[in-house]
Amino acid sequence: MDKSPELVIAGRHFRSRLLVGTGKFSSNEVMRDAIEASGSEIVTIALRRVDINNPQDNMLRYIDRQKYLLLPNTSGARDAEEAVRLARLARAAGCEPWIKLEVTPDPYYLLPDPIETWKAAQILVKDGFTVLPYINADPVLAKHLQEVGCATVMPLGAPIGTNKGIKTRDNIAIIIEQAQVPVVVDAGLGAPSHAAEAMEMGADAVLVNTALAVAQSPVNMAIAFKKGVEAGREAFVAGLGKQRVRAEASSPLTGFLGGMKK
Amino acid sequence: MRIWINEEPQEVKEGVTLQSLLNELGFDAATVVVEMDGAIVARDAFATTTLSEGNRLELVRFVGGG
C-alpha cells in the first residue's frame, strides 16, 4: 500500500488516480468533454474492424495524445492467442506498448478467464509490453500475474457495465494488502461513492467507463467521480478510524451537570 | 482481381498497393492497422506492399472502449 501522492505504473508518474474508458458515449464530443472533466491521464480504447462504408470515422481525433496516455484493451479476445494478436495490432497502430489485457470468453457476465489471461500476460511481458490485466478479484491469481511481470493488477468490483459497486470487497482488500504493483479497481463501479470506497480501501486507482457514459450528464458525472476518487484517496492517506461494535462517546463522559441521570 | 477485406470479397485492380487501396476506399492510412494473410503489415510498408489475388486483409482501427 503506497501512500505517495502520485500514481506510478511501470515507472511512469500520473497525478490522477482515475482512469477512464471511451466506450458507449453518445458522441465523440461528449466523450472528449467527459475525459477532460475527469482529470484523467490514462484513457482506454478498443480495436475493431473498420466500417468500410464510414472510412472517415476516427475517434482518436478527439483525444489529445500529448495529454493522455492511450491504453488499448484486448476486449473481444476469447483466449490468449486472440488477446496477443489484438495487443500486437494496437502496438502496430502506433500506440505505446501498454495494454489492458482482458480475455472474456463468457458473453453474459464478461468475466475474465484467469488461465488464458495468465498465458497471454507471459507472452506479452516477454514481448516488451507493459501489461495491465483485468482479473476477477482473486488474490492468488494477482500474485501469479505479478510474478510474470505485469505492471498492475485490475480486479473487478462487479461485472463490466453493471454499476453494482464493489461486490468483491474482501478479496480486493487481500489483493491490496499483498500487491507489490498498483491495484486498479476496474469494472462495476457505478457511483462516485463506489470509487471512493475503493480508494479508501487503499486501491491505487480506479477505472470507470459505463457510469460516465450512460449518465444524463457525462461531464458532471466525470467531475463527481474525480471528487470521489480524490476524497477516497485523501481518506486512505489520512487513516480511517477503526470500526467497533460498541459506541464510544465523542463528547466527554465526565463533568455532567448536577441532577442529570447517569 | 478479388481480395477479401474483413471477410467480404472486394474487386481491386491488378498490382494495387495497400496504400492506394486504402486511399481509394477513403481511409486515412495513418488511422488503420492492417493484417495481411495473418501477418501485421507495418505502416511504413503500406506503399511498397503489392496485393495479389486472394489476399485476406483485416483492417482495424481504434474505437471507444473500456
Tab-separated table of C-alpha atoms in Angstrom:
chain	number	residue	atom	x	y	z
A	1	MET	CA	0.000	0.000	0.000
A	2	ASP	CA	1.633	3.085	-1.324
A	3	LYS	CA	0.773	6.456	0.193
A	4	SER	CA	2.780	8.572	-2.235
A	5	PRO	CA	0.919	11.444	-3.904
A	6	GLU	CA	1.378	10.178	-7.445
A	7	LEU	CA	0.277	7.001	-9.115
A	8	VAL	CA	3.308	5.224	-10.556
A	9	ILE	CA	2.801	2.474	-13.141
A	10	ALA	CA	5.871	0.892	-14.710
A	11	GLY	CA	7.963	3.889	-13.722
A	12	ARG	CA	5.579	6.407	-15.198
A	13	HIS	CA	4.021	9.053	-12.931
A	14	PHE	CA	0.402	10.190	-13.030
A	15	ARG	CA	-1.286	12.837	-10.890
A	16	SER	CA	-4.774	11.460	-11.467
A	17	ARG	CA	-5.858	8.144	-9.996
A	18	LEU	CA	-8.916	7.913	-12.220
A	19	LEU	CA	-8.606	6.004	-15.483
A	20	VAL	CA	-11.491	6.403	-17.902
A	21	GLY	CA	-12.862	4.357	-20.743
A	22	THR	CA	-14.140	5.798	-24.004
A	23	GLY	CA	-16.957	3.379	-24.863
A	24	LYS	CA	-20.699	3.978	-25.075
A	25	PHE	CA	-20.657	7.795	-25.077
A	26	SER	CA	-23.445	9.402	-27.092
A	27	SER	CA	-20.933	11.310	-29.222
A	28	ASN	CA	-17.203	11.853	-29.566
A	29	GLU	CA	-17.656	15.422	-28.357
A	30	VAL	CA	-19.344	14.289	-25.142
A	31	MET	CA	-16.605	11.698	-24.637
A	32	ARG	CA	-13.889	14.314	-25.107
A	33	ASP	CA	-15.512	16.708	-22.637
A	34	ALA	CA	-16.086	13.990	-20.040
A	35	ILE	CA	-12.457	12.851	-20.228
A	36	GLU	CA	-11.319	16.431	-19.817
A	37	ALA	CA	-13.605	16.950	-16.818
A	38	SER	CA	-12.447	13.723	-15.166
A	39	GLY	CA	-8.867	14.963	-14.941
A	40	SER	CA	-7.756	11.516	-16.062
A	41	GLU	CA	-4.410	10.990	-17.731
A	42	ILE	CA	-4.976	7.421	-18.939
A	43	VAL	CA	-7.803	6.535	-21.318
A	44	THR	CA	-8.701	3.122	-22.619
A	45	ILE	CA	-9.651	2.361	-26.201
A	46	ALA	CA	-10.574	-0.785	-28.135
A	47	LEU	CA	-9.719	-2.190	-31.567
A	48	ARG	CA	-12.390	-3.233	-34.032
A	49	ARG	CA	-12.765	-3.822	-37.738
A	50	VAL	CA	-13.213	-0.670	-39.793
A	51	ASP	CA	-16.608	0.199	-41.220
A	52	ILE	CA	-15.847	0.200	-44.914
A	53	ASN	CA	-18.823	2.494	-45.527
A	54	ASN	CA	-17.636	5.051	-42.997
A	55	PRO	CA	-13.927	5.493	-43.671
A	56	GLN	CA	-13.606	8.914	-42.052
A	57	ASP	CA	-14.792	7.714	-38.656
A	58	ASN	CA	-11.876	8.227	-36.266
A	59	MET	CA	-12.440	8.749	-32.549
A	60	LEU	CA	-8.752	9.339	-31.904
A	61	ARG	CA	-9.151	12.832	-33.335
A	62	TYR	CA	-10.965	13.690	-30.126
A	63	ILE	CA	-8.208	12.549	-27.773
A	64	ASP	CA	-5.162	14.746	-27.279
A	65	ARG	CA	-2.294	12.284	-27.261
A	66	GLN	CA	0.083	14.809	-25.714
A	67	LYS	CA	-2.176	14.915	-22.694
A	68	TYR	CA	-3.432	11.359	-22.321
A	69	LEU	CA	-1.744	8.005	-22.369
A	70	LEU	CA	-3.758	5.747	-24.644
A	71	LEU	CA	-4.302	2.347	-23.105
A	72	PRO	CA	-5.655	-0.058	-25.741
A	73	ASN	CA	-7.554	-3.043	-24.439
A	74	THR	CA	-7.885	-6.541	-25.828
A	75	SER	CA	-11.661	-6.603	-25.483
A	76	GLY	CA	-13.306	-9.160	-27.679
A	77	ALA	CA	-10.500	-11.664	-27.102
A	78	ARG	CA	-11.803	-15.063	-26.025
A	79	ASP	CA	-8.442	-16.695	-25.466
A	80	ALA	CA	-4.761	-15.857	-25.028
A	81	GLU	CA	-3.989	-16.111	-28.723
A	82	GLU	CA	-6.632	-13.543	-29.683
A	83	ALA	CA	-5.516	-11.220	-26.892
A	84	VAL	CA	-1.884	-11.344	-28.039
A	85	ARG	CA	-2.987	-10.673	-31.604
A	86	LEU	CA	-5.010	-7.618	-30.558
A	87	ALA	CA	-2.157	-6.293	-28.420
A	88	ARG	CA	0.248	-6.520	-31.334
A	89	LEU	CA	-2.223	-4.798	-33.655
A	90	ALA	CA	-2.585	-1.972	-31.127
A	91	ARG	CA	1.167	-1.560	-30.996
A	92	ALA	CA	1.328	-1.556	-34.796
A	93	ALA	CA	-1.218	1.269	-34.738
A	94	GLY	CA	1.424	3.443	-33.174
A	95	CYS	CA	0.434	3.194	-29.521
A	96	GLU	CA	2.993	2.870	-26.801
A	97	PRO	CA	3.268	-0.787	-25.851
A	98	TRP	CA	0.858	-0.551	-22.937
A	99	ILE	CA	-2.036	-2.977	-22.971
A	100	LYS	CA	-5.067	-3.548	-20.815
A	101	LEU	CA	-5.253	-7.302	-21.092
A	102	GLU	CA	-8.778	-8.662	-20.994
A	103	VAL	CA	-9.870	-12.123	-22.013
A	104	THR	CA	-13.590	-12.625	-21.608
A	105	PRO	CA	-14.935	-15.789	-23.218
A	106	ASP	CA	-18.296	-15.583	-21.421
A	107	PRO	CA	-20.584	-13.099	-23.206
A	108	TYR	CA	-23.173	-12.878	-20.425
A	109	TYR	CA	-21.069	-11.806	-17.473
A	110	LEU	CA	-17.870	-10.905	-19.353
A	111	LEU	CA	-15.888	-12.472	-16.557
A	112	PRO	CA	-12.168	-12.673	-17.247
A	113	ASP	CA	-10.634	-16.074	-17.950
A	114	PRO	CA	-7.794	-16.434	-15.426
A	115	ILE	CA	-5.871	-19.156	-17.263
A	116	GLU	CA	-5.925	-17.517	-20.676
A	117	THR	CA	-5.157	-14.126	-19.117
A	118	TRP	CA	-2.118	-15.565	-17.367
A	119	LYS	CA	-0.918	-17.253	-20.581
A	120	ALA	CA	-1.292	-14.048	-22.586
A	121	ALA	CA	0.392	-11.990	-19.863
A	122	GLN	CA	3.504	-14.173	-20.018
A	123	ILE	CA	3.762	-13.791	-23.787
A	124	LEU	CA	3.102	-10.049	-23.787
A	125	VAL	CA	5.551	-9.251	-20.993
A	126	LYS	CA	8.261	-11.181	-22.858
A	127	ASP	CA	7.297	-9.259	-25.996
A	128	GLY	CA	8.031	-5.953	-24.226
A	129	PHE	CA	4.513	-4.846	-23.345
A	130	THR	CA	3.532	-3.069	-20.144
A	131	VAL	CA	0.661	-5.337	-19.179
A	132	LEU	CA	-2.327	-4.275	-17.066
A	133	PRO	CA	-4.514	-7.369	-16.679
A	134	TYR	CA	-8.249	-7.244	-15.936
A	135	ILE	CA	-8.973	-10.048	-13.485
A	136	ASN	CA	-11.529	-11.397	-11.132
A	137	ALA	CA	-10.753	-10.384	-7.569
A	138	ASP	CA	-8.563	-13.412	-6.937
A	139	PRO	CA	-5.553	-12.690	-4.711
A	140	VAL	CA	-3.680	-15.828	-5.800
A	141	LEU	CA	-4.085	-15.005	-9.478
A	142	ALA	CA	-2.996	-11.435	-8.746
A	143	LYS	CA	0.243	-12.804	-7.284
A	144	HIS	CA	0.840	-15.062	-10.262
A	145	LEU	CA	0.361	-12.161	-12.689
A	146	GLN	CA	2.713	-10.025	-10.672
A	147	GLU	CA	5.310	-12.803	-10.786
A	148	VAL	CA	5.203	-12.943	-14.590
A	149	GLY	CA	5.867	-9.209	-14.703
A	150	CYS	CA	2.523	-7.450	-15.017
A	151	ALA	CA	2.666	-3.717	-14.230
A	152	THR	CA	-0.605	-3.646	-12.286
A	153	VAL	CA	-3.484	-5.870	-11.415
A	154	MET	CA	-7.013	-4.729	-12.206
A	155	PRO	CA	-9.544	-6.666	-10.159
A	156	LEU	CA	-13.231	-6.202	-10.888
A	157	GLY	CA	-15.674	-4.754	-8.386
A	158	ALA	CA	-18.600	-6.322	-10.256
A	159	PRO	CA	-19.119	-7.457	-13.858
A	160	ILE	CA	-18.432	-4.873	-16.582
A	161	GLY	CA	-21.156	-2.293	-17.048
A	162	THR	CA	-23.301	-3.451	-14.118
A	163	ASN	CA	-22.881	-0.313	-11.947
A	164	LYS	CA	-23.228	-2.524	-8.855
A	165	GLY	CA	-20.224	-1.265	-6.940
A	166	ILE	CA	-17.662	-3.308	-5.057
A	167	LYS	CA	-19.170	-6.769	-4.624
A	168	THR	CA	-15.740	-8.342	-4.197
A	169	ARG	CA	-14.655	-6.208	-1.276
A	170	ASP	CA	-12.979	-8.798	0.948
A	171	ASN	CA	-10.884	-10.245	-1.867
A	172	ILE	CA	-9.906	-6.812	-3.156
A	173	ALA	CA	-8.735	-5.980	0.373
A	174	ILE	CA	-6.465	-9.048	0.314
A	175	ILE	CA	-5.125	-8.125	-3.128
A	176	ILE	CA	-4.350	-4.601	-1.894
A	177	GLU	CA	-2.690	-5.982	1.220
A	178	GLN	CA	-0.421	-8.296	-0.757
A	179	ALA	CA	0.243	-6.480	-4.023
A	180	GLN	CA	3.670	-5.169	-4.946
A	181	VAL	CA	2.256	-3.460	-8.044
A	182	PRO	CA	-0.516	-0.857	-8.264
A	183	VAL	CA	-4.056	-2.179	-7.808
A	184	VAL	CA	-6.587	-0.588	-10.161
A	185	VAL	CA	-10.171	-1.485	-9.358
A	186	ASP	CA	-11.896	-1.878	-12.683
A	187	ALA	CA	-15.449	-2.671	-13.733
A	188	GLY	CA	-18.743	-2.371	-11.951
A	189	LEU	CA	-18.173	0.998	-10.301
A	190	GLY	CA	-21.465	2.805	-10.848
A	191	ALA	CA	-21.279	5.768	-8.477
A	192	PRO	CA	-18.638	8.116	-7.115
A	193	SER	CA	-19.183	6.536	-3.695
A	194	HIS	CA	-18.059	3.192	-5.156
A	195	ALA	CA	-14.884	4.806	-6.442
A	196	ALA	CA	-14.347	6.481	-3.082
A	197	GLU	CA	-14.815	3.138	-1.342
A	198	ALA	CA	-12.130	1.511	-3.491
A	199	MET	CA	-9.737	4.350	-2.791
A	200	GLU	CA	-10.480	4.348	0.951
A	201	MET	CA	-9.554	0.674	0.960
A	202	GLY	CA	-6.137	1.579	-0.413
A	203	ALA	CA	-6.592	0.854	-4.104
A	204	ASP	CA	-4.067	2.831	-6.144
A	205	ALA	CA	-6.545	3.839	-8.836
A	206	VAL	CA	-9.907	3.005	-10.403
A	207	LEU	CA	-11.111	2.674	-13.975
A	208	VAL	CA	-14.581	3.884	-14.913
A	209	ASN	CA	-16.422	3.934	-18.215
A	210	THR	CA	-20.096	2.958	-18.246
A	211	ALA	CA	-21.038	5.073	-15.225
A	212	LEU	CA	-19.831	8.187	-17.032
A	213	ALA	CA	-21.042	7.286	-20.498
A	214	VAL	CA	-24.623	6.464	-19.502
A	215	ALA	CA	-25.129	9.377	-17.102
A	216	GLN	CA	-27.569	12.090	-18.136
A	217	SER	CA	-24.610	14.424	-17.961
A	218	PRO	CA	-21.354	12.541	-18.507
A	219	VAL	CA	-19.336	15.704	-17.866
A	220	ASN	CA	-20.876	16.272	-14.451
A	221	MET	CA	-20.564	12.598	-13.603
A	222	ALA	CA	-16.898	12.748	-14.544
A	223	ILE	CA	-16.445	15.639	-12.125
A	224	ALA	CA	-18.287	13.673	-9.437
A	225	PHE	CA	-16.049	10.619	-9.949
A	226	LYS	CA	-12.952	12.805	-9.861
A	227	LYS	CA	-14.075	14.116	-6.482
A	228	GLY	CA	-14.975	10.628	-5.264
A	229	VAL	CA	-11.545	9.301	-6.155
A	230	GLU	CA	-9.813	12.260	-4.549
A	231	ALA	CA	-11.925	12.041	-1.385
A	232	GLY	CA	-11.314	8.324	-1.029
A	233	ARG	CA	-7.601	8.730	-1.571
A	234	GLU	CA	-7.368	11.566	0.957
A	235	ALA	CA	-9.208	9.447	3.489
A	236	PHE	CA	-6.926	6.488	2.922
A	237	VAL	CA	-3.807	8.615	3.321
A	238	ALA	CA	-5.290	10.322	6.382
A	239	GLY	CA	-6.002	6.958	8.009
A	240	LEU	CA	-9.553	5.863	8.722
A	241	GLY	CA	-10.683	5.146	12.278
A	242	LYS	CA	-11.226	1.534	13.281
A	243	GLN	CA	-14.752	0.126	13.191
A	244	ARG	CA	-16.028	-1.071	16.564
A	245	VAL	CA	-19.114	-2.834	17.864
A	246	ARG	CA	-19.995	-0.640	20.830
A	247	ALA	CA	-20.444	3.094	20.904
A	248	GLU	CA	-17.601	5.255	22.038
A	249	ALA	CA	-18.759	8.706	23.076
A	250	SER	CA	-17.435	11.636	21.154
A	251	SER	CA	-18.342	14.025	23.976
A	252	PRO	CA	-16.628	13.766	27.386
A	253	LEU	CA	-18.201	11.336	29.862
A	254	THR	CA	-17.219	13.482	32.860
A	255	GLY	CA	-18.392	16.835	34.190
A	256	PHE	CA	-22.130	16.220	33.697
A	257	LEU	CA	-24.466	18.815	35.218
A	258	GLY	CA	-25.780	18.115	38.717
A	259	GLY	CA	-29.041	16.172	38.739
A	260	MET	CA	-28.542	14.524	35.322
A	261	LYS	CA	-29.194	10.814	35.321
A	262	LYS	CA	-26.169	8.593	34.921
B	1	MET	CA	-8.763	-9.472	-59.148
B	2	ARG	CA	-10.557	-10.458	-55.994
B	3	ILE	CA	-9.264	-9.963	-52.471
B	4	TRP	CA	-11.009	-10.207	-49.107
B	5	ILE	CA	-11.427	-7.306	-46.727
B	6	ASN	CA	-12.694	-8.269	-43.289
B	7	GLU	CA	-14.072	-11.453	-44.840
B	8	GLU	CA	-16.012	-9.582	-47.542
B	9	PRO	CA	-14.989	-10.001	-51.208
B	10	GLN	CA	-13.666	-6.897	-52.969
B	11	GLU	CA	-12.669	-6.398	-56.616
B	12	VAL	CA	-9.443	-4.417	-56.956
B	13	LYS	CA	-7.021	-3.556	-59.779
B	14	GLU	CA	-4.136	-5.903	-60.513
B	15	GLY	CA	-0.964	-4.930	-58.707
B	16	VAL	CA	-2.542	-2.268	-56.487
B	17	THR	CA	-0.571	-1.338	-53.381
B	18	LEU	CA	-2.031	-1.384	-49.918
B	19	GLN	CA	-1.550	2.358	-49.654
B	20	SER	CA	-3.502	3.116	-52.816
B	21	LEU	CA	-6.246	0.656	-51.894
B	22	LEU	CA	-6.740	2.429	-48.563
B	23	ASN	CA	-6.747	5.796	-50.317
B	24	GLU	CA	-9.330	4.606	-52.847
B	25	LEU	CA	-11.558	3.311	-50.068
B	26	GLY	CA	-11.336	6.730	-48.405
B	27	PHE	CA	-9.254	5.784	-45.370
B	28	ASP	CA	-6.509	7.837	-43.809
B	29	ALA	CA	-3.820	5.158	-43.735
B	30	ALA	CA	-2.437	6.619	-40.509
B	31	THR	CA	-5.583	5.529	-38.660
B	32	VAL	CA	-5.806	1.943	-39.894
B	33	VAL	CA	-3.916	-1.183	-38.881
B	34	VAL	CA	-3.619	-3.955	-41.415
B	35	GLU	CA	-3.124	-7.665	-41.171
B	36	MET	CA	-2.478	-9.393	-44.478
B	37	ASP	CA	-2.917	-13.160	-44.517
B	38	GLY	CA	-2.478	-13.206	-40.756
B	39	ALA	CA	0.642	-11.039	-40.506
B	40	ILE	CA	0.727	-7.390	-39.438
B	41	VAL	CA	1.886	-5.011	-42.176
B	42	ALA	CA	3.964	-2.141	-40.779
B	43	ARG	CA	2.546	1.228	-41.711
B	44	ASP	CA	5.716	2.331	-43.474
B	45	ALA	CA	5.425	-0.723	-45.724
B	46	PHE	CA	1.900	0.122	-46.988
B	47	ALA	CA	3.246	1.904	-50.078
B	48	THR	CA	5.520	-0.973	-51.064
B	49	THR	CA	3.101	-3.817	-50.308
B	50	THR	CA	1.506	-5.055	-53.513
B	51	LEU	CA	-1.703	-7.031	-53.251
B	52	SER	CA	-2.352	-10.221	-55.141
B	53	GLU	CA	-5.359	-12.388	-55.913
B	54	GLY	CA	-6.914	-13.963	-52.857
B	55	ASN	CA	-5.137	-11.862	-50.217
B	56	ARG	CA	-7.054	-11.713	-46.979
B	57	LEU	CA	-6.932	-8.328	-45.293
B	58	GLU	CA	-8.073	-7.427	-41.824
B	59	LEU	CA	-8.496	-3.682	-41.467
B	60	VAL	CA	-8.918	-2.470	-37.901
B	61	ARG	CA	-8.915	0.832	-36.082
B	62	PHE	CA	-9.461	2.218	-32.626
B	63	VAL	CA	-12.958	2.711	-31.273
B	64	GLY	CA	-14.297	3.663	-27.867
B	65	GLY	CA	-13.862	1.003	-25.219
B	66	GLY	CA	-13.423	0.462	-21.514
